[in-house]
Amino acid sequence: MSDSKDSTDELAGTEQPFVQHLMELRDRLLYGIIGLAICMALLAFWPGPSGLIDLIAVPIRAHMPPDAKLIAVGVFSPFFVPIKVLAMAAFLLSLPWWMYQVWAFVAPGLYSHERRFAVPLIVLGSLLAYVGIGFVQFFVLDKMFGFIQKFTPASVAATPDIASYVEAILSLYLAFGLAFQVPIVVVLAVKMNLVTVKQLKEFRGYFVVGAFVIAAVVTPPDVISQLALAVPMCVLYELGIWGAQWFIKSTAKTDEEAKEEEAASS
């Protein structure tokens, strides 16, 4: 019985030595770095590091005096900060390429029906990351700085340091980019049989509390940014539950089709 099962296992005989796995991982990392370097070169040509700085500075400059500019306190800030922003922008631009390298590395160990769902999850994960970062750039930062500037005394000139500003917004990009992966995490948790949809529904109240705690920790101490992170996380959790239910039905249907094909071939 087991011999028959092994003979029909599409992954049988595809095992690779550990050293070969390391070499494959090395190659995938190298391909990812090459893609990152190409994106950095393209962005360095247009719009350039200064253009990227001007772009990410739009939300805060909208709440500063017309002639005010961000300042560079550190001696090397005018050089290192634009390079840091350029590298971050290049990574975001090359994110689908990095996700493809991850998929290409794990694909040989997946069954055909698992590969069928892996690609949409990777594409959706990249899109959700972009949506989260765009949400920060075009909504959260504007509302957050508008809220903070209201507390600035008239005798104080609000001219933030470019290094601290970039560090703050990059941390927000990272926080929102990861937080918007909640549906992917929920679906994968169900796929790996770590939890059930029923347990996810019962855990809903604890997740809401946890979302607000996480938002309070990773965002600046203002209500706007905390709500802007916690509320979407709760909505995305519900979307993840819905996606997990759909995923279970689709997987069950695929498994039944695979069994029917196996029975017909035998």
PDB file of C-alpha atoms in Angstrom:
ATOM      1  CA  MET A   1       0.000   0.000   0.000  1.00  0.00           C
ATOM      2  CA  SER A   2       2.775   2.397   0.922  1.00  0.00           C
ATOM      3  CA  ASP A   3       4.689   1.427  -2.241  1.00  0.00           C
ATOM      4  CA  SER A   4       1.702   2.406  -4.341  1.00  0.00           C
ATOM      5  CA  LYS A   5       1.446   5.735  -2.519  1.00  0.00           C
ATOM      6  CA  ASP A   6       5.137   6.465  -2.963  1.00  0.00           C
ATOM      7  CA  SER A   7       4.917   5.674  -6.687  1.00  0.00           C
ATOM      8  CA  THR A   8       2.163   8.238  -7.160  1.00  0.00           C
ATOM      9  CA  ASP A   9       3.840  10.917  -5.041  1.00  0.00           C
ATOM     10  CA  GLU A  10       4.914  13.649  -7.466  1.00  0.00           C
ATOM     11  CA  LEU A  11       7.671  14.773  -5.071  1.00  0.00           C
ATOM     12  CA  ALA A  12       9.208  11.336  -4.764  1.00  0.00           C
ATOM     13  CA  GLY A  13      12.855  11.353  -5.806  1.00  0.00           C
ATOM     14  CA  THR A  14      13.153  15.157  -5.786  1.00  0.00           C
ATOM     15  CA  GLU A  15      15.060  15.349  -2.494  1.00  0.00           C
ATOM     16  CA  GLN A  16      18.298  17.320  -2.711  1.00  0.00           C
ATOM     17  CA  PRO A  17      21.419  17.254  -0.522  1.00  0.00           C
ATOM     18  CA  PHE A  18      21.757  19.962   2.116  1.00  0.00           C
ATOM     19  CA  VAL A  19      24.747  21.500   0.324  1.00  0.00           C
ATOM     20  CA  GLN A  20      22.714  21.807  -2.852  1.00  0.00           C
ATOM     21  CA  HIS A  21      19.997  23.631  -0.902  1.00  0.00           C
ATOM     22  CA  LEU A  22      22.619  26.086   0.358  1.00  0.00           C
ATOM     23  CA  MET A  23      23.901  26.645  -3.165  1.00  0.00           C
ATOM     24  CA  GLU A  24      20.370  27.256  -4.396  1.00  0.00           C
ATOM     25  CA  LEU A  25      19.776  29.706  -1.538  1.00  0.00           C
ATOM     26  CA  ARG A  26      23.028  31.480  -2.402  1.00  0.00           C
ATOM     27  CA  ASP A  27      21.991  31.808  -6.033  1.00  0.00           C
ATOM     28  CA  ARG A  28      18.558  33.165  -5.125  1.00  0.00           C
ATOM     29  CA  LEU A  29      20.078  35.746  -2.775  1.00  0.00           C
ATOM     30  CA  LEU A  30      22.542  36.738  -5.502  1.00  0.00           C
ATOM     31  CA  TYR A  31      19.739  37.154  -8.041  1.00  0.00           C
ATOM     32  CA  GLY A  32      17.814  39.260  -5.535  1.00  0.00           C
ATOM     33  CA  ILE A  33      20.818  41.497  -4.862  1.00  0.00           C
ATOM     34  CA  ILE A  34      21.394  41.949  -8.594  1.00  0.00           C
ATOM     35  CA  GLY A  35      17.766  42.991  -9.032  1.00  0.00           C
ATOM     36  CA  LEU A  36      18.121  45.399  -6.111  1.00  0.00           C
ATOM     37  CA  ALA A  37      21.263  46.908  -7.648  1.00  0.00           C
ATOM     38  CA  ILE A  38      19.496  47.395 -10.990  1.00  0.00           C
ATOM     39  CA  CYS A  39      16.564  49.132  -9.277  1.00  0.00           C
ATOM     40  CA  MET A  40      18.995  51.367  -7.341  1.00  0.00           C
ATOM     41  CA  ALA A  41      20.725  52.328 -10.591  1.00  0.00           C
ATOM     42  CA  LEU A  42      17.407  53.146 -12.268  1.00  0.00           C
ATOM     43  CA  LEU A  43      16.184  55.222  -9.325  1.00  0.00           C
ATOM     44  CA  ALA A  44      19.552  56.969  -9.044  1.00  0.00           C
ATOM     45  CA  PHE A  45      19.139  58.027 -12.673  1.00  0.00           C
ATOM     46  CA  TRP A  46      15.510  59.106 -12.189  1.00  0.00           C
ATOM     47  CA  PRO A  47      14.141  60.660 -10.023  1.00  0.00           C
ATOM     48  CA  GLY A  48      17.471  60.541  -8.183  1.00  0.00           C
ATOM     49  CA  PRO A  49      18.128  60.544  -4.414  1.00  0.00           C
ATOM     50  CA  SER A  50      17.161  64.206  -4.046  1.00  0.00           C
ATOM     51  CA  GLY A  51      13.926  63.610  -5.928  1.00  0.00           C
ATOM     52  CA  LEU A  52      13.048  60.719  -3.608  1.00  0.00           C
ATOM     53  CA  ILE A  53      13.775  62.899  -0.574  1.00  0.00           C
ATOM     54  CA  ASP A  54      11.501  65.609  -1.963  1.00  0.00           C
ATOM     55  CA  LEU A  55       8.765  63.030  -2.516  1.00  0.00           C
ATOM     56  CA  ILE A  56       8.776  61.578   0.995  1.00  0.00           C
ATOM     57  CA  ALA A  57       9.072  65.090   2.484  1.00  0.00           C
ATOM     58  CA  VAL A  58       5.798  66.232   0.904  1.00  0.00           C
ATOM     59  CA  PRO A  59       3.565  65.215   3.869  1.00  0.00           C
ATOM     60  CA  ILE A  60       5.557  67.122   6.510  1.00  0.00           C
ATOM     61  CA  ARG A  61       6.373  70.142   4.360  1.00  0.00           C
ATOM     62  CA  ALA A  62       2.651  70.632   3.793  1.00  0.00           C
ATOM     63  CA  HIS A  63       2.415  71.510   7.507  1.00  0.00           C
ATOM     64  CA  MET A  64       5.545  73.669   7.688  1.00  0.00           C
ATOM     65  CA  PRO A  65       5.913  77.380   6.814  1.00  0.00           C
ATOM     66  CA  PRO A  66       6.209  77.975   3.049  1.00  0.00           C
ATOM     67  CA  ASP A  67       9.932  78.756   3.106  1.00  0.00           C
ATOM     68  CA  ALA A  68      10.867  76.239   5.808  1.00  0.00           C
ATOM     69  CA  LYS A  69      13.010  73.209   4.956  1.00  0.00           C
ATOM     70  CA  LEU A  70      14.140  70.080   6.711  1.00  0.00           C
ATOM     71  CA  ILE A  71      17.575  70.417   8.256  1.00  0.00           C
ATOM     72  CA  ALA A  72      20.579  68.090   8.355  1.00  0.00           C
ATOM     73  CA  VAL A  73      22.132  68.101  11.838  1.00  0.00           C
ATOM     74  CA  GLY A  74      24.624  65.294  11.322  1.00  0.00           C
ATOM     75  CA  VAL A  75      27.844  65.955   9.417  1.00  0.00           C
ATOM     76  CA  PHE A  76      27.295  63.030   7.028  1.00  0.00           C
ATOM     77  CA  SER A  77      23.485  63.211   6.898  1.00  0.00           C
ATOM     78  CA  PRO A  78      23.356  64.981   3.498  1.00  0.00           C
ATOM     79  CA  PHE A  79      25.149  61.965   1.994  1.00  0.00           C
ATOM     80  CA  PHE A  80      23.948  58.927   3.950  1.00  0.00           C
ATOM     81  CA  VAL A  81      20.255  59.822   4.273  1.00  0.00           C
ATOM     82  CA  PRO A  82      19.613  60.054   0.495  1.00  0.00           C
ATOM     83  CA  ILE A  83      21.504  56.768  -0.013  1.00  0.00           C
ATOM     84  CA  LYS A  84      19.372  55.140   2.697  1.00  0.00           C
ATOM     85  CA  VAL A  85      16.177  56.387   1.054  1.00  0.00           C
ATOM     86  CA  LEU A  86      17.427  55.242  -2.365  1.00  0.00           C
ATOM     87  CA  ALA A  87      18.140  51.739  -1.038  1.00  0.00           C
ATOM     88  CA  MET A  88      14.711  51.514   0.621  1.00  0.00           C
ATOM     89  CA  ALA A  89      12.922  52.701  -2.524  1.00  0.00           C
ATOM     90  CA  ALA A  90      14.913  50.222  -4.637  1.00  0.00           C
ATOM     91  CA  PHE A  91      13.971  47.373  -2.297  1.00  0.00           C
ATOM     92  CA  LEU A  92      10.292  48.283  -2.560  1.00  0.00           C
ATOM     93  CA  LEU A  93      10.551  48.475  -6.337  1.00  0.00           C
ATOM     94  CA  SER A  94      12.260  45.074  -6.470  1.00  0.00           C
ATOM     95  CA  LEU A  95       9.947  43.459  -3.891  1.00  0.00           C
ATOM     96  CA  PRO A  96       8.067  41.314  -6.469  1.00  0.00           C
ATOM     97  CA  TRP A  97      11.449  40.091  -7.752  1.00  0.00           C
ATOM     98  CA  TRP A  98      12.496  39.139  -4.201  1.00  0.00           C
ATOM     99  CA  MET A  99       9.169  37.388  -3.662  1.00  0.00           C
ATOM    100  CA  TYR A 100       9.701  35.468  -6.895  1.00  0.00           C
ATOM    101  CA  GLN A 101      13.126  34.316  -5.665  1.00  0.00           C
ATOM    102  CA  VAL A 102      11.529  33.052  -2.452  1.00  0.00           C
ATOM    103  CA  TRP A 103       8.887  31.200  -4.448  1.00  0.00           C
ATOM    104  CA  ALA A 104      11.486  29.731  -6.823  1.00  0.00           C
ATOM    105  CA  PHE A 105      13.471  28.461  -3.832  1.00  0.00           C
ATOM    106  CA  VAL A 106      10.551  26.682  -2.144  1.00  0.00           C
ATOM    107  CA  ALA A 107       8.619  25.658  -5.290  1.00  0.00           C
ATOM    108  CA  PRO A 108      10.482  22.344  -5.845  1.00  0.00           C
ATOM    109  CA  GLY A 109       9.231  21.174  -2.446  1.00  0.00           C
ATOM    110  CA  LEU A 110       5.590  21.986  -3.156  1.00  0.00           C
ATOM    111  CA  TYR A 111       2.901  19.879  -4.797  1.00  0.00           C
ATOM    112  CA  SER A 112       1.302  21.207  -7.971  1.00  0.00           C
ATOM    113  CA  HIS A 113      -1.892  22.291  -6.208  1.00  0.00           C
ATOM    114  CA  GLU A 114       0.194  24.039  -3.540  1.00  0.00           C
ATOM    115  CA  ARG A 115       2.139  25.928  -6.216  1.00  0.00           C
ATOM    116  CA  ARG A 116      -1.172  26.995  -7.703  1.00  0.00           C
ATOM    117  CA  PHE A 117      -2.051  28.835  -4.484  1.00  0.00           C
ATOM    118  CA  ALA A 118       1.484  29.973  -3.644  1.00  0.00           C
ATOM    119  CA  VAL A 119       1.776  32.355  -6.587  1.00  0.00           C
ATOM    120  CA  PRO A 120      -1.458  34.281  -5.837  1.00  0.00           C
ATOM    121  CA  LEU A 121      -0.438  34.556  -2.172  1.00  0.00           C
ATOM    122  CA  ILE A 122       2.958  35.973  -3.133  1.00  0.00           C
ATOM    123  CA  VAL A 123       1.413  38.471  -5.545  1.00  0.00           C
ATOM    124  CA  LEU A 124      -1.216  39.440  -2.987  1.00  0.00           C
ATOM    125  CA  GLY A 125       1.444  39.842  -0.295  1.00  0.00           C
ATOM    126  CA  SER A 126       3.418  42.241  -2.505  1.00  0.00           C
ATOM    127  CA  LEU A 127       0.308  44.245  -3.358  1.00  0.00           C
ATOM    128  CA  LEU A 128      -0.715  44.473   0.299  1.00  0.00           C
ATOM    129  CA  ALA A 129       2.759  45.744   1.199  1.00  0.00           C
ATOM    130  CA  TYR A 130       2.485  48.452  -1.462  1.00  0.00           C
ATOM    131  CA  VAL A 131      -1.009  49.364  -0.267  1.00  0.00           C
ATOM    132  CA  GLY A 132       0.204  49.643   3.323  1.00  0.00           C
ATOM    133  CA  ILE A 133       3.131  51.886   2.369  1.00  0.00           C
ATOM    134  CA  GLY A 134       0.942  53.996   0.089  1.00  0.00           C
ATOM    135  CA  PHE A 135      -1.564  54.338   2.929  1.00  0.00           C
ATOM    136  CA  VAL A 136       1.222  55.730   5.119  1.00  0.00           C
ATOM    137  CA  GLN A 137       2.541  58.127   2.470  1.00  0.00           C
ATOM    138  CA  PHE A 138      -0.747  59.577   1.272  1.00  0.00           C
ATOM    139  CA  PHE A 139      -2.934  59.465   4.381  1.00  0.00           C
ATOM    140  CA  VAL A 140      -1.270  58.645   7.692  1.00  0.00           C
ATOM    141  CA  LEU A 141       1.670  61.053   7.485  1.00  0.00           C
ATOM    142  CA  ASP A 142      -0.474  64.003   6.456  1.00  0.00           C
ATOM    143  CA  LYS A 143      -2.974  63.448   9.276  1.00  0.00           C
ATOM    144  CA  MET A 144      -0.257  62.642  11.808  1.00  0.00           C
ATOM    145  CA  PHE A 145       1.857  65.732  11.116  1.00  0.00           C
ATOM    146  CA  GLY A 146      -1.239  67.920  10.995  1.00  0.00           C
ATOM    147  CA  PHE A 147      -2.187  66.628  14.437  1.00  0.00           C
ATOM    148  CA  ILE A 148       1.323  67.089  15.846  1.00  0.00           C
ATOM    149  CA  GLN A 149       1.808  70.582  14.421  1.00  0.00           C
ATOM    150  CA  LYS A 150      -1.256  71.787  16.299  1.00  0.00           C
ATOM    151  CA  PHE A 151       0.688  71.334  19.539  1.00  0.00           C
ATOM    152  CA  THR A 152       3.713  73.323  18.334  1.00  0.00           C
ATOM    153  CA  PRO A 153       3.994  76.629  20.264  1.00  0.00           C
ATOM    154  CA  ALA A 154       4.104  79.821  18.194  1.00  0.00           C
ATOM    155  CA  SER A 155       7.566  80.599  19.564  1.00  0.00           C
ATOM    156  CA  VAL A 156       9.002  77.288  18.291  1.00  0.00           C
ATOM    157  CA  ALA A 157      10.163  76.762  14.703  1.00  0.00           C
ATOM    158  CA  ALA A 158       9.205  73.227  13.631  1.00  0.00           C
ATOM    159  CA  THR A 159      12.179  72.296  11.421  1.00  0.00           C
ATOM    160  CA  PRO A 160      12.743  68.555  11.861  1.00  0.00           C
ATOM    161  CA  ASP A 161      16.067  66.845  11.194  1.00  0.00           C
ATOM    162  CA  ILE A 162      16.055  64.908   7.926  1.00  0.00           C
ATOM    163  CA  ALA A 163      17.748  61.870   9.470  1.00  0.00           C
ATOM    164  CA  SER A 164      15.215  61.505  12.288  1.00  0.00           C
ATOM    165  CA  TYR A 165      12.361  62.183   9.863  1.00  0.00           C
ATOM    166  CA  VAL A 166      13.493  59.487   7.434  1.00  0.00           C
ATOM    167  CA  GLU A 167      14.034  57.020  10.270  1.00  0.00           C
ATOM    168  CA  ALA A 168      10.518  57.701  11.587  1.00  0.00           C
ATOM    169  CA  ILE A 169       8.729  57.277   8.263  1.00  0.00           C
ATOM    170  CA  LEU A 170      10.750  54.205   7.271  1.00  0.00           C
ATOM    171  CA  SER A 171       9.716  52.560  10.536  1.00  0.00           C
ATOM    172  CA  LEU A 172       6.102  53.409   9.693  1.00  0.00           C
ATOM    173  CA  TYR A 173       6.514  51.983   6.188  1.00  0.00           C
ATOM    174  CA  LEU A 174       7.844  48.767   7.689  1.00  0.00           C
ATOM    175  CA  ALA A 175       5.139  48.591  10.360  1.00  0.00           C
ATOM    176  CA  PHE A 176       2.268  49.122   7.930  1.00  0.00           C
ATOM    177  CA  GLY A 177       3.817  46.926   5.238  1.00  0.00           C
ATOM    178  CA  LEU A 178       4.014  44.048   7.722  1.00  0.00           C
ATOM    179  CA  ALA A 179       0.641  44.781   9.323  1.00  0.00           C
ATOM    180  CA  PHE A 180      -1.079  44.595   5.956  1.00  0.00           C
ATOM    181  CA  GLN A 181       0.149  40.991   5.643  1.00  0.00           C
ATOM    182  CA  VAL A 182      -2.438  39.885   8.221  1.00  0.00           C
ATOM    183  CA  PRO A 183      -4.697  38.137   5.641  1.00  0.00           C
ATOM    184  CA  ILE A 184      -1.726  36.173   4.294  1.00  0.00           C
ATOM    185  CA  VAL A 185      -0.697  35.077   7.792  1.00  0.00           C
ATOM    186  CA  VAL A 186      -4.261  34.031   8.628  1.00  0.00           C
ATOM    187  CA  VAL A 187      -4.651  31.980   5.455  1.00  0.00           C
ATOM    188  CA  LEU A 188      -1.282  30.285   5.919  1.00  0.00           C
ATOM    189  CA  ALA A 189      -2.076  29.504   9.557  1.00  0.00           C
ATOM    190  CA  VAL A 190      -5.232  27.708   8.444  1.00  0.00           C
ATOM    191  CA  LYS A 191      -3.404  26.005   5.566  1.00  0.00           C
ATOM    192  CA  MET A 192      -0.758  24.649   7.964  1.00  0.00           C
ATOM    193  CA  ASN A 193      -3.497  23.414  10.330  1.00  0.00           C
ATOM    194  CA  LEU A 194      -2.215  25.646  13.137  1.00  0.00           C
ATOM    195  CA  VAL A 195      -5.702  27.040  13.733  1.00  0.00           C
ATOM    196  CA  THR A 196      -9.199  26.582  12.410  1.00  0.00           C
ATOM    197  CA  VAL A 197     -11.594  29.184  11.077  1.00  0.00           C
ATOM    198  CA  LYS A 198     -13.777  28.661  14.137  1.00  0.00           C
ATOM    199  CA  GLN A 199     -10.830  29.382  16.430  1.00  0.00           C
ATOM    200  CA  LEU A 200      -9.994  32.503  14.429  1.00  0.00           C
ATOM    201  CA  LYS A 201     -13.533  33.782  14.928  1.00  0.00           C
ATOM    202  CA  GLU A 202     -13.370  33.054  18.649  1.00  0.00           C
ATOM    203  CA  PHE A 203      -9.992  34.856  18.839  1.00  0.00           C
ATOM    204  CA  ARG A 204     -11.436  37.973  17.165  1.00  0.00           C
ATOM    205  CA  GLY A 205     -11.787  39.982  20.381  1.00  0.00           C
ATOM    206  CA  TYR A 206      -8.243  39.215  21.522  1.00  0.00           C
ATOM    207  CA  PHE A 207      -6.895  40.209  18.114  1.00  0.00           C
ATOM    208  CA  VAL A 208      -8.635  43.595  18.302  1.00  0.00           C
ATOM    209  CA  VAL A 209      -7.011  44.284  21.674  1.00  0.00           C
ATOM    210  CA  GLY A 210      -3.650  43.050  20.397  1.00  0.00           C
ATOM    211  CA  ALA A 211      -3.921  45.231  17.280  1.00  0.00           C
ATOM    212  CA  PHE A 212      -4.361  48.365  19.379  1.00  0.00           C
ATOM    213  CA  VAL A 213      -1.490  47.351  21.663  1.00  0.00           C
ATOM    214  CA  ILE A 214       0.800  46.779  18.670  1.00  0.00           C
ATOM    215  CA  ALA A 215      -0.269  50.099  17.155  1.00  0.00           C
ATOM    216  CA  ALA A 216       0.500  51.889  20.412  1.00  0.00           C
ATOM    217  CA  VAL A 217       3.991  50.364  20.504  1.00  0.00           C
ATOM    218  CA  VAL A 218       5.154  50.722  16.893  1.00  0.00           C
ATOM    219  CA  THR A 219       3.599  54.077  15.964  1.00  0.00           C
ATOM    220  CA  PRO A 220       4.321  57.587  17.267  1.00  0.00           C
ATOM    221  CA  PRO A 221       2.402  58.663  20.383  1.00  0.00           C
ATOM    222  CA  ASP A 222      -0.522  60.213  18.544  1.00  0.00           C
ATOM    223  CA  VAL A 223      -4.065  58.921  18.207  1.00  0.00           C
ATOM    224  CA  ILE A 224      -4.225  59.355  14.432  1.00  0.00           C
ATOM    225  CA  SER A 225      -1.402  56.973  13.507  1.00  0.00           C
ATOM    226  CA  GLN A 226      -2.440  54.439  16.143  1.00  0.00           C
ATOM    227  CA  LEU A 227      -6.003  54.278  14.842  1.00  0.00           C
ATOM    228  CA  ALA A 228      -4.719  54.261  11.246  1.00  0.00           C
ATOM    229  CA  LEU A 229      -2.774  51.066  11.987  1.00  0.00           C
ATOM    230  CA  ALA A 230      -5.123  49.263  14.381  1.00  0.00           C
ATOM    231  CA  VAL A 231      -8.358  49.684  12.417  1.00  0.00           C
ATOM    232  CA  PRO A 232      -6.986  48.347   9.090  1.00  0.00           C
ATOM    233  CA  MET A 233      -5.432  45.396  10.952  1.00  0.00           C
ATOM    234  CA  CYS A 234      -8.857  44.489  12.344  1.00  0.00           C
ATOM    235  CA  VAL A 235     -10.471  44.825   8.907  1.00  0.00           C
ATOM    236  CA  LEU A 236      -7.717  42.755   7.301  1.00  0.00           C
ATOM    237  CA  TYR A 237      -8.150  40.088   9.980  1.00  0.00           C
ATOM    238  CA  GLU A 238     -11.786  39.724   8.966  1.00  0.00           C
ATOM    239  CA  LEU A 239     -10.744  39.559   5.308  1.00  0.00           C
ATOM    240  CA  GLY A 240      -8.229  36.879   6.277  1.00  0.00           C
ATOM    241  CA  ILE A 241     -10.973  34.793   7.891  1.00  0.00           C
ATOM    242  CA  TRP A 242     -13.083  35.119   4.760  1.00  0.00           C
ATOM    243  CA  GLY A 243     -10.073  34.251   2.592  1.00  0.00           C
ATOM    244  CA  ALA A 244      -9.294  31.219   4.766  1.00  0.00           C
ATOM    245  CA  GLN A 245     -12.862  29.923   4.357  1.00  0.00           C
ATOM    246  CA  TRP A 246     -12.623  30.317   0.583  1.00  0.00           C
ATOM    247  CA  PHE A 247      -9.172  28.716   0.627  1.00  0.00           C
ATOM    248  CA  ILE A 248     -10.444  25.646   2.493  1.00  0.00           C
ATOM    249  CA  LYS A 249     -13.251  25.143  -0.016  1.00  0.00           C
ATOM    250  CA  SER A 250     -10.903  25.585  -2.971  1.00  0.00           C
ATOM    251  CA  THR A 251      -8.307  23.253  -1.480  1.00  0.00           C
ATOM    252  CA  ALA A 252     -10.919  20.590  -0.735  1.00  0.00           C
ATOM    253  CA  LYS A 253     -12.156  20.788  -4.313  1.00  0.00           C
ATOM    254  CA  THR A 254      -8.607  20.524  -5.650  1.00  0.00           C
ATOM    255  CA  ASP A 255      -7.859  17.530  -3.433  1.00  0.00           C
ATOM    256  CA  GLU A 256     -11.005  15.763  -4.654  1.00  0.00           C
ATOM    257  CA  GLU A 257     -10.016  16.395  -8.274  1.00  0.00           C
ATOM    258  CA  ALA A 258      -6.515  15.059  -7.575  1.00  0.00           C
ATOM    259  CA  LYS A 259      -7.952  11.902  -6.027  1.00  0.00           C
ATOM    260  CA  GLU A 260     -10.262  11.383  -8.983  1.00  0.00           C
ATOM    261  CA  GLU A 261      -7.357  11.804 -11.407  1.00  0.00           C
ATOM    262  CA  GLU A 262      -5.284   9.352  -9.365  1.00  0.00           C
ATOM    263  CA  ALA A 263      -8.112   6.807  -9.327  1.00  0.00           C
ATOM    264  CA  ALA A 264      -8.646   7.182 -13.083  1.00  0.00           C
ATOM    265  CA  SER A 265      -4.928   6.730 -13.817  1.00  0.00           C
ATOM    266  CA  SER A 266      -4.740   3.598 -11.677  1.00  0.00           C
TER     267      SER A 266
END
